[in-house]
Coordinates of C-alpha atoms and ligand atoms in Angstrom, one line a residue:
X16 CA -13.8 -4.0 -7.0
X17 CA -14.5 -3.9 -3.4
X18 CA -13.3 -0.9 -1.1
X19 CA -12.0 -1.2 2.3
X20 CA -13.3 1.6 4.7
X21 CA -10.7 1.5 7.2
X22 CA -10.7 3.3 10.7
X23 CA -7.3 4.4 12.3
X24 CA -7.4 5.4 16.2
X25 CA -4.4 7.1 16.5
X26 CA -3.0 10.0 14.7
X27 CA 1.2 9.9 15.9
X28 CA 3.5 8.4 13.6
X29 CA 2.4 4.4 13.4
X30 CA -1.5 5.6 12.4
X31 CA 0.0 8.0 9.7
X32 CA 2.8 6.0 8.2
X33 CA -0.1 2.6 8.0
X34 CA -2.4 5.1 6.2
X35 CA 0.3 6.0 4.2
X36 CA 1.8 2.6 3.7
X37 CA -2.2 1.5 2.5
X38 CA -2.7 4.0 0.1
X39 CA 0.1 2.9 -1.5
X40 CA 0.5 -0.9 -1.1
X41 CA -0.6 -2.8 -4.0
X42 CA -4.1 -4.1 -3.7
X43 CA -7.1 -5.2 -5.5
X44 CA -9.4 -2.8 -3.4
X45 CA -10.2 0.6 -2.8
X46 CA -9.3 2.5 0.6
X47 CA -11.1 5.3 2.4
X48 CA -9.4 6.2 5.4
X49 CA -10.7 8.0 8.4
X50 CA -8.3 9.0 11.2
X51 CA -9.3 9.4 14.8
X52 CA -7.3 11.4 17.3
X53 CA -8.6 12.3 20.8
X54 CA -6.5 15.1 20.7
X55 CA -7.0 18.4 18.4
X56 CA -3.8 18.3 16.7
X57 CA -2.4 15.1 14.8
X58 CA 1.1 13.7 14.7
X59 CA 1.3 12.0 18.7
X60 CA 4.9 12.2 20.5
X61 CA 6.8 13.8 17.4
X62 CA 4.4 17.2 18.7
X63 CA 4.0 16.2 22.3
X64 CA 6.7 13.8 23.3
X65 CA 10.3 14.6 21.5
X66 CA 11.6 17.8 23.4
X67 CA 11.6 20.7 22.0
X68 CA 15.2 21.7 21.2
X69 CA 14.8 18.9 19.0
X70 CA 13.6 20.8 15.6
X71 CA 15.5 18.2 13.4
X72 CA 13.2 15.3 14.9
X73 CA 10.4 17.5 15.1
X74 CA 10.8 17.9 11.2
X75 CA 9.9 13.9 10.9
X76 CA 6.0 16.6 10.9
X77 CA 6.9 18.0 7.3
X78 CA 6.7 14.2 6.2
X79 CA 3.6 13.0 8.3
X80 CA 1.7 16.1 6.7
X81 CA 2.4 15.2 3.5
X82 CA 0.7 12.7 4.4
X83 CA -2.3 13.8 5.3
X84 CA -2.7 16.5 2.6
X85 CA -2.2 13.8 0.3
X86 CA -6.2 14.1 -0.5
X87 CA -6.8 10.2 0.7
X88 CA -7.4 10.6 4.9
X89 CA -9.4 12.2 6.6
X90 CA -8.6 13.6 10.0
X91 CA -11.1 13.9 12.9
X92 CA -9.4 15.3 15.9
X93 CA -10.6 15.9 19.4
X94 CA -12.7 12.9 19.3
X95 CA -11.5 10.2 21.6
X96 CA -12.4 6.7 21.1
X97 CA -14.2 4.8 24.1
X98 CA -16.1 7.9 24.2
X99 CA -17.1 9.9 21.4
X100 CA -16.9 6.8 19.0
X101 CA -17.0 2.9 19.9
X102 CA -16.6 0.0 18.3
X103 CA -19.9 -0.8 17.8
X104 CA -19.7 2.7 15.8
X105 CA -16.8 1.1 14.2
X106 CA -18.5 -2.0 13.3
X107 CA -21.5 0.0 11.6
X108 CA -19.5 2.5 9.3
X109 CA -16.0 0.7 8.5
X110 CA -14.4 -3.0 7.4
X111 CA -11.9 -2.5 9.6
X112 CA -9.6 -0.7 12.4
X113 CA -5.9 -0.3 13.4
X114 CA -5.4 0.9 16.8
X115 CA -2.5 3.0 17.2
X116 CA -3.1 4.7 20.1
X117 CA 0.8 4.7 21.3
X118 CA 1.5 5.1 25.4
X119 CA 1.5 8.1 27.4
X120 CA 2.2 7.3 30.8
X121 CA 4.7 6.6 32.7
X122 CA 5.5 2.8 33.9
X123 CA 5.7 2.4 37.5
X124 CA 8.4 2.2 39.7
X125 CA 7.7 -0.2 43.2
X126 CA 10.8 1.6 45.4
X127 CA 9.4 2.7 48.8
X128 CA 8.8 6.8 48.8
X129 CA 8.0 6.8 45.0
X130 CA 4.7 8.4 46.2
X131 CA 6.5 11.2 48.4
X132 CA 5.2 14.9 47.3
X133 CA 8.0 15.9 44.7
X134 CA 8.3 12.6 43.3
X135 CA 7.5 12.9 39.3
X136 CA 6.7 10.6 36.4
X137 CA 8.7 11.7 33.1
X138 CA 6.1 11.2 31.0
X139 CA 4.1 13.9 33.0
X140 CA 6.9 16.4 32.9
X141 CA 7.4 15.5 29.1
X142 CA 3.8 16.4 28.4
X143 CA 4.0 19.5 30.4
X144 CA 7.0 21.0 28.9
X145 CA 5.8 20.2 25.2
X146 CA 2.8 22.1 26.0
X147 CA 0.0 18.9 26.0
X148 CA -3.2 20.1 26.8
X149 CA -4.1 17.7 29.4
X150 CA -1.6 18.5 31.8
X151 CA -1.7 21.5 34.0
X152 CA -0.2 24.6 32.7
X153 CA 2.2 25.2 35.8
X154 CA 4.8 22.4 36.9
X155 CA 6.4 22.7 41.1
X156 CA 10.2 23.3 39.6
X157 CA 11.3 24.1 42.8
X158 CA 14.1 22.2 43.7
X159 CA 17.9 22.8 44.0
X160 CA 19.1 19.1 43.8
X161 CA 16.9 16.5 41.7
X162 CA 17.2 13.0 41.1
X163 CA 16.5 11.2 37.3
X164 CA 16.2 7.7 37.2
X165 CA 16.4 5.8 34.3
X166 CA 19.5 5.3 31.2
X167 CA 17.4 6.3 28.3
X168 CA 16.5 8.4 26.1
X169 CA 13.7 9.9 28.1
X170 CA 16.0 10.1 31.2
X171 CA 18.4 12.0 29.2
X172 CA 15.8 14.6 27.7
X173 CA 14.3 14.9 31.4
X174 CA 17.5 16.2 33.0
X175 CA 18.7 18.4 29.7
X176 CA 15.6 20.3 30.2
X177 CA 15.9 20.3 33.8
X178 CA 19.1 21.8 33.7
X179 CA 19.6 23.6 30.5
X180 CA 19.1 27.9 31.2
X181 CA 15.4 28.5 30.1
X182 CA 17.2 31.2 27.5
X183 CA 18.7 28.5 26.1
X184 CA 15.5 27.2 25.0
X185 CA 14.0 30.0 23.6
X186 CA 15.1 29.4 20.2
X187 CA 12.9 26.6 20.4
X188 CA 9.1 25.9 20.5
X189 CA 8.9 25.5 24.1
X190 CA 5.1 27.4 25.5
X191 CA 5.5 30.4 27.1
X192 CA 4.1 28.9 30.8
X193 CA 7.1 26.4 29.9
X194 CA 9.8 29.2 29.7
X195 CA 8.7 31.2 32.6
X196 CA 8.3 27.7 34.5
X197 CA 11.8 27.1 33.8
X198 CA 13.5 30.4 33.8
X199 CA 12.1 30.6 37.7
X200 CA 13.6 27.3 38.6
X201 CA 16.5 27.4 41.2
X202 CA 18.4 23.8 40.2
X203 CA 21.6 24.0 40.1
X204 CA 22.3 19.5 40.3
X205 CA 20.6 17.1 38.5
X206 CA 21.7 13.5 39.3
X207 CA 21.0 11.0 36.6
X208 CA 21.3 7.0 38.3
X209 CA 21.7 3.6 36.1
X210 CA 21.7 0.5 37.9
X211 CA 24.1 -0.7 35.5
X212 CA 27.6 0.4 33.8
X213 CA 28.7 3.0 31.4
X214 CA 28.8 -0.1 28.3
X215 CA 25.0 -1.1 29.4
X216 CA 23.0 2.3 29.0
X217 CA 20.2 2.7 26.7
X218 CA 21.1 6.3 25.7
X219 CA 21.9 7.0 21.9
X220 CA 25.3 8.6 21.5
X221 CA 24.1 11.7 19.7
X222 CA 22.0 12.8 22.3
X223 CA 24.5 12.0 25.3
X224 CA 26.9 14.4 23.5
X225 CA 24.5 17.1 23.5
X226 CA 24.0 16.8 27.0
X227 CA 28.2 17.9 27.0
X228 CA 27.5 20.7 24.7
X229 CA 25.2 22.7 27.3
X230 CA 26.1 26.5 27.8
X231 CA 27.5 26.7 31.9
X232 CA 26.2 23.4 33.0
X233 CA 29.3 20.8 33.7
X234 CA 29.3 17.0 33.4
X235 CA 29.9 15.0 36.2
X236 CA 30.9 11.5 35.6
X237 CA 33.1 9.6 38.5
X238 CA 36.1 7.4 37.7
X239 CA 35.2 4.8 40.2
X240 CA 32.4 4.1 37.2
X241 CA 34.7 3.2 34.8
X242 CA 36.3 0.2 36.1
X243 CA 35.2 -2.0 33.1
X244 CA 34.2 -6.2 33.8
X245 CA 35.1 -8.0 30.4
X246 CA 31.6 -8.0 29.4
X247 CA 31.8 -4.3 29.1
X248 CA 35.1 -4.4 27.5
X249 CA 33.8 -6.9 25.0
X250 CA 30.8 -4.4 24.1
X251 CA 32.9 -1.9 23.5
X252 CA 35.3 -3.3 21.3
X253 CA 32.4 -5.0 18.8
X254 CA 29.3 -2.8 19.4
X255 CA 29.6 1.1 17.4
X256 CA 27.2 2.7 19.9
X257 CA 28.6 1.6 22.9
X258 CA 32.0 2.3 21.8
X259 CA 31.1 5.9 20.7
X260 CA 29.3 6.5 23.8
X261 CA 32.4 5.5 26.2
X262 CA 34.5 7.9 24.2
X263 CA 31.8 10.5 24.7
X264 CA 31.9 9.6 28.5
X265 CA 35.5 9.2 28.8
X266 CA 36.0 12.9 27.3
X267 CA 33.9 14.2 30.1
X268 CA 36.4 12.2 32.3
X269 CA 39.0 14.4 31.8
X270 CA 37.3 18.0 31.1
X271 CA 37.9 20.6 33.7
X272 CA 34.8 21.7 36.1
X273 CA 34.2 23.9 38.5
X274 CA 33.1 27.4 37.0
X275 CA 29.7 26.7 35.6
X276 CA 26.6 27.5 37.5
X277 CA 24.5 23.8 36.7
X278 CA 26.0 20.4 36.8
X279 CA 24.4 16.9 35.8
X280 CA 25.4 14.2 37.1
X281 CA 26.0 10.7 35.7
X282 CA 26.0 7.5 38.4
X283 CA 26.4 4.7 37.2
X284 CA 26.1 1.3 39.0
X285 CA 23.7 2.9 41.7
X286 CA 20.4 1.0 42.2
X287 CA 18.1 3.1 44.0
X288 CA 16.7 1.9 47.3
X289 CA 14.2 4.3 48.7
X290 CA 13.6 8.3 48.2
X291 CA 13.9 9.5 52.1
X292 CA 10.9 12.0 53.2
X293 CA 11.7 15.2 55.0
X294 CA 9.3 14.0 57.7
X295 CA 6.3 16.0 56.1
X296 CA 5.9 14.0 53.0
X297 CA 8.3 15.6 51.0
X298 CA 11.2 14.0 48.9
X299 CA 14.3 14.9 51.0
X300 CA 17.0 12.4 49.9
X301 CA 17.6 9.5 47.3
X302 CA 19.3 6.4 49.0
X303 CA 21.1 4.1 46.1
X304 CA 23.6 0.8 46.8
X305 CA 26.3 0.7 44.2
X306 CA 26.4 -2.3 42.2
X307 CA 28.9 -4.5 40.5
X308 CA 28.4 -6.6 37.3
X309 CA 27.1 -10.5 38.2
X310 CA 29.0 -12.3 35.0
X311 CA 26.3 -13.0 33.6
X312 CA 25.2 -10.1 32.0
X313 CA 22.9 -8.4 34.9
X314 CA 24.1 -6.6 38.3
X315 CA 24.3 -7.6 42.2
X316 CA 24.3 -5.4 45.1
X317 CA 27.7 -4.8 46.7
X318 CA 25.7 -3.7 49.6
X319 CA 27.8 -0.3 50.0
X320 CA 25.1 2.3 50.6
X321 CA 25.2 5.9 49.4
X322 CA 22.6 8.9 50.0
X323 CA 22.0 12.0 48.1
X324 CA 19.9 15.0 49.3
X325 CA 17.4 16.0 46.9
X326 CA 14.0 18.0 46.6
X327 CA 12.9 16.4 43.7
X328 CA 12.9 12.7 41.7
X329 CA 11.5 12.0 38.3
X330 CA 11.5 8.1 37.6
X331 CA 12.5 7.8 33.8
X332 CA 11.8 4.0 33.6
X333 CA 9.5 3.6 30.9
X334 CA 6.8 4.5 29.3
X335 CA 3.0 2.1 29.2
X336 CA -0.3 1.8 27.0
X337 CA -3.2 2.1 28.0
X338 CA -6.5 -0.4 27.3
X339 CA -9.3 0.5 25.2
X340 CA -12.5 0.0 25.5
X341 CA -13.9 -3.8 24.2
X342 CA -10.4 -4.0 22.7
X343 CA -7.9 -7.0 24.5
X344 CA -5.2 -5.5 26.6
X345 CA -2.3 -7.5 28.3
X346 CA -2.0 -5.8 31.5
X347 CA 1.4 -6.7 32.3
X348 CA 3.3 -5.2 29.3
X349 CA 1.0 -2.5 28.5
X350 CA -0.4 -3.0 25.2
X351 CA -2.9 -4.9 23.0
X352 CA -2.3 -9.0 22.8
X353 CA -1.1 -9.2 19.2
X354 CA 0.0 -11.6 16.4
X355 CA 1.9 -9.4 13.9
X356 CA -0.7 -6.7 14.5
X357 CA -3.5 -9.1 14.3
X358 CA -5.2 -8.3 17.7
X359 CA -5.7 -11.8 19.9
X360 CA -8.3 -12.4 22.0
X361 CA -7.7 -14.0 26.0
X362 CA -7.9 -17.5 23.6
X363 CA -5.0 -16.4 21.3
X364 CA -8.2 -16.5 18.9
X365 CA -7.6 -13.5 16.0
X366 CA -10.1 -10.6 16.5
X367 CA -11.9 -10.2 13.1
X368 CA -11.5 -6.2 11.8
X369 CA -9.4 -5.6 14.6
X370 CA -5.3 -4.8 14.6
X371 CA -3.1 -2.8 16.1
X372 CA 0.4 -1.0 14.8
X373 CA 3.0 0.9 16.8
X374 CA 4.0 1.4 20.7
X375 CA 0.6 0.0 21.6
X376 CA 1.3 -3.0 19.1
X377 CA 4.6 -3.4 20.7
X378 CA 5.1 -1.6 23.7
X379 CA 7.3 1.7 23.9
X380 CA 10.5 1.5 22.6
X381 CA 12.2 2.2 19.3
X382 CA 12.1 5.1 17.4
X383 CA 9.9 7.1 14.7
X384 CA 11.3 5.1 12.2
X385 CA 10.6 1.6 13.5
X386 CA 6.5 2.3 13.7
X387 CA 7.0 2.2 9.8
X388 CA 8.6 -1.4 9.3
X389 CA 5.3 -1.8 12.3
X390 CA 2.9 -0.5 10.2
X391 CA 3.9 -2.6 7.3
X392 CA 3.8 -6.3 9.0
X393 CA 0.3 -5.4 10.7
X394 CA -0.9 -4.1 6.7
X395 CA 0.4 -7.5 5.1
X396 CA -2.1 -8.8 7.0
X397 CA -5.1 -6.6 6.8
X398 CA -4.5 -6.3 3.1
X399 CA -4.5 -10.4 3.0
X400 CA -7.8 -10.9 5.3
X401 CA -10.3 -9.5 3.2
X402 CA -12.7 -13.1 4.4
X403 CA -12.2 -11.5 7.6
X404 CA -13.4 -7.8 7.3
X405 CA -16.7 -6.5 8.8
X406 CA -19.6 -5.9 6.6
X407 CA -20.8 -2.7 8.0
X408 CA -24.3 -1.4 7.5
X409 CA -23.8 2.0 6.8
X410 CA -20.4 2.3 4.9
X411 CA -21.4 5.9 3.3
X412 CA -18.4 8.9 4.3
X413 CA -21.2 11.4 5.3
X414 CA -22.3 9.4 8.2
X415 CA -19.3 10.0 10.3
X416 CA -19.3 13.8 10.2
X417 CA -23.1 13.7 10.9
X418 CA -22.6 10.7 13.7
X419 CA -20.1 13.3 15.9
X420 CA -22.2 16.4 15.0
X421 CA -25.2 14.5 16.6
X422 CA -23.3 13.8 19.6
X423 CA -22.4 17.0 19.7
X424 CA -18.5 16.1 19.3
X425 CA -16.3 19.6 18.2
X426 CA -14.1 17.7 16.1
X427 CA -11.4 19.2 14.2
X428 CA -10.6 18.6 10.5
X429 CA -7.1 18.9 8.5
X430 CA -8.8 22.0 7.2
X431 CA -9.1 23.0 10.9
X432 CA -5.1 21.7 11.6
X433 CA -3.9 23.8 9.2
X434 CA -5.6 26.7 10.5
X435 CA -3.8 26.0 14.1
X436 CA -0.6 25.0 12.5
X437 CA -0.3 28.5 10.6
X438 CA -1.7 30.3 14.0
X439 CA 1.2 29.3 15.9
X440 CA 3.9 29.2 12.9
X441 CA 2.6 33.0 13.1
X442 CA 2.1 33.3 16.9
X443 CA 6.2 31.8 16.7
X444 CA 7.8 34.7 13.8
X445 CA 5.9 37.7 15.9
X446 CA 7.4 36.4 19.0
X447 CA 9.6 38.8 21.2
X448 CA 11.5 36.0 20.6
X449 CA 11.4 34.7 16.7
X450 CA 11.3 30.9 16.6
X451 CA 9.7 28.5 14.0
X452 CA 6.6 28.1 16.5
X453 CA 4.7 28.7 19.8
X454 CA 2.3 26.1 20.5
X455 CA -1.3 26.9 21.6
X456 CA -1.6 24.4 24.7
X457 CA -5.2 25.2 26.0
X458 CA -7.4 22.4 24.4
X459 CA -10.5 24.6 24.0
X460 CA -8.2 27.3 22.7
X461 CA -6.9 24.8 19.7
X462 CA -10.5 23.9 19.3
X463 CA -11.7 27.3 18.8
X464 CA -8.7 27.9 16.0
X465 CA -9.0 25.2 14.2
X466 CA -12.8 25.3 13.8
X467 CA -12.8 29.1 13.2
Ligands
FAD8 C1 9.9 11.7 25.6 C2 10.0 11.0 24.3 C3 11.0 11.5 23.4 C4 11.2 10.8 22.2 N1 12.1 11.3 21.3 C5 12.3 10.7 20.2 C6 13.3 11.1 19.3 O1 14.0 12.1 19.5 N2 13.4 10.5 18.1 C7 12.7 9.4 17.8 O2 12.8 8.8 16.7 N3 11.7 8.9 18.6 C8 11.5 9.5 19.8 N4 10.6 9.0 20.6 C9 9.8 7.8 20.3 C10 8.6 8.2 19.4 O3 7.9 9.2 19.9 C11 7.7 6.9 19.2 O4 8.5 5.9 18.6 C12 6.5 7.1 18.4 O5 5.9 8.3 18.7 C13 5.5 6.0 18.6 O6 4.4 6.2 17.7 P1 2.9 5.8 18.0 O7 2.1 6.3 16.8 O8 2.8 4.3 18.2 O9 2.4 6.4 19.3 P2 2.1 8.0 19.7 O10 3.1 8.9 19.1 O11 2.0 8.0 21.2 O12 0.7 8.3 19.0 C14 -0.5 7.7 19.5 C15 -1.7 8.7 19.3 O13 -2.9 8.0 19.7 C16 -3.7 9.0 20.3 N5 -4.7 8.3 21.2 C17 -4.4 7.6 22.3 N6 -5.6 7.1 22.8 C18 -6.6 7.5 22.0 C19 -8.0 7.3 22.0 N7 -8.6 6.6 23.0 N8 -8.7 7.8 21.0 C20 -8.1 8.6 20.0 N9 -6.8 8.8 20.0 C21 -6.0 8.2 20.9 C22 -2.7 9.8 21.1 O14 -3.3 11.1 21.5 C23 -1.6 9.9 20.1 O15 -1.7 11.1 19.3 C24 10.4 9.7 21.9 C25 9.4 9.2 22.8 C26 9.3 9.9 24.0 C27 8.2 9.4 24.9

């Protein structure tokens, strides 16, 4: 019986649920998995991407460490590939890899002023308020009036932490520097803008209505909004989400405001134009034109201009991959060129040993859940193309610890995890506060704990 040494680069939810998806998967082989994860702590966005007052997503971590302390994978964290490991390294010590090396940043956004001081990626502010260790520790909330764009998901975490009170929060996992970040910050408007209607926005209804369940912050939808085109009509009528989420909208419609300290904003048919400077390089003012629907399923101008001032702008649109090194990488959509998680070459020509699962497989959207179906379509085919496995030279486990202790790499073990994970589960019930956790953000720090 052969047995496949297999690589994963990538330790958020597509890496895990493929290890776990191999080790059980019917097969004529043995597997020995190693995991690679530039960061110290496994798991990806569940830990540094889905907010914080979140816990029942966050939970999705109970099952992805099962996972891991199921005795079959081992976990090297802190060790980034492209530099602490290549694929030459690869080559030499494994049959195979699976990239899953997700996306991080934040798409980009070609509206004149994007660059102005104050103007802020979401991904960025998502990293900082989840407490990622490569973002820096303090974040400029200085604004009264800030602008969101985007009619997702993201958008819709962005300006609930923006405007939820940072007491609010403290229930939650949220960093210290996060709390005090927040509790200091003087908003009192957050304006959310979609280009399109109320029937056209990605959000999912069950976050939407928690944005209405917000102690002292009032919704602010516009009736002018909710003249509906048939198109919109139609979607209501046959699609469940859409129809949930114009009741949810239409509630807010007719709820009284006025006495609560915060208000977010909901504008819909507004295409920004430009964010306005102050004259020194500030953001000042967001400058939208309301649109209409075209017929045809997209939106025109109506060329009616409208300006809002604000001191701040996150753009929401999206997040992107990021290439690898000597791996194929499709610039335009962000990830790796692909057939079914067989990585392509610039001939369309598969890559032997090489796949890819997950938002870098196929770019970010969909939820925890969907990088399992991933995972499984990229395995059918690494399970089937044994011919087209590597032969490496030096397939023996001890080589890897001993490769990144020659290079002087302080990687972190699942040992070394759950030495950090019971540090902050500890560090979260002596809290002035008691909460489930408080993350360790420095990366040294999580280094030091783990390998303690
Ligand atoms: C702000 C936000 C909120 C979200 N909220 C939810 C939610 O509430 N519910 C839900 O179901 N989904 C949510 N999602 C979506 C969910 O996070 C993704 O579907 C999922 O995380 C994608 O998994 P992945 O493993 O492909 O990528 P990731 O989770 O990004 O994992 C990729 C991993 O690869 C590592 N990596 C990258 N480059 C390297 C390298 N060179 N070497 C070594 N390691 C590397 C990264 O550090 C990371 O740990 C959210 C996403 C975002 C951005």
């Amino acid at each position: 019986m052969t047995k496949l040494r297999l690589a994963i680069v990538g330790a958020g939810p597509a890496g895990i649920y493929a290890a776990d998806l191999l080790v059980k998967a019917e097969r004529h082989f043995d597997v020995s998995i190693d995991l690679f994860e530039q960061l110290p702590a496994p798991y990806g966005l569940v830990r540094y991407g889905v907010a914080p007052d979140h816990p029942r997503i966050k939970g999705i971590i109970n099952a992805l460490r099962e996972v891991l302390d199921s005795g079959v994978i081992r976990f090297f964290g802190n060790v980034r590939y492209g530099v602490d490991i290549t694929l030459d390294d690869l080559k030499k010590h494994y049959n195979a890899v699976i990239f899953s090396t997700g996306a991080i940043r934040d798409a980009s956004l070609e509206i004149p002023g994007i660059d102005l001081e104050g103007s802020y990626g979401a991904a960025d502010f998502v990293s900082w308020f989840d407490g990622h260790p490569d973002v820096p520790r303090t974040w400029p909330l200085e604004a009264q009036s800030v602008a969101v764009i985007g009619n997702g998901n993201v958008a819709l975490d962005v300006s609930r932490i923006l405007a939820k009170h940072a007491d609010d929060l403290l229930v939650t996992e949220i960093p210290t520097n996060v709390y005090e970040g927040l509790k200091a910050s003087p908003v009192t408007d957050v304006h959310v803008f979609g280009r399109r209607g109320p029937a056209q926005v990605k959000f999912t209804p069950l976050e939407l209505r928690e944005l209405g369940e917000m102690n002292d912050v009032d919704m602010i939808v516009h009736d002018e909004d909710f003249e509906l085109d048939e198109a919109s009509k139609a979607a209501i009528e046959t699609n469940k989400q859409v129809f949930v989420i114009n009741k949810v909208l239409n509630q807010w419609r007719t709820r009284e405001v006025g006495q609560a300290s915060r208000r977010l904003h909901l504008h819909f048919w507004a295409k920004p134009l430009s964010i306005e400077s102050d004259g020194a390089g500030r953001v000042a003012a967001i400058r939208y034109e309301r649109t209409r629907p075209d017929g045809a399923g997209g939106v025109v101008g109506t060329g009616e201009i409208r300006e809002i001032p604000i001191q701040a702008l996150y753009r929401a649109v999206g997040y992107f991959g990021s290439p690898l090194d000597e791996i194929p990488f499709d610039e335009q959509h962000g990830v790796i060129p692909n057939h079914e998680g067989q990585v392509l070459d610039a001939h369309n020509e598969i890559v032997p040993g090489v796949y890819a699962t997950g938002w870098i497989k196929r770019g970010p959207v969909g939820l925890i859940g969907h990088t399992k179906s991933d995972a499984m379509e990229t395995l059918s085919h690494l399970v089937r193309d044994q011919a087209n496995w590597w032969s490496p030279a030096e397939p023996a486990e001890e080589a890897i610890p001993a490769l990144l202790a020659s290079r002087g790499v302080e990687y972190t073990d699942l040992d070394g995890w759950h030495r950090l994970d019971e540090h902050e589960l500890a560090l979260g019930a002596s809290d002035a506060h008691p909460r489930l956790r408080v993350k360790v953000v420095p990366r040294d720090e999580m280094v030091r704990i783990s390998r303690a």
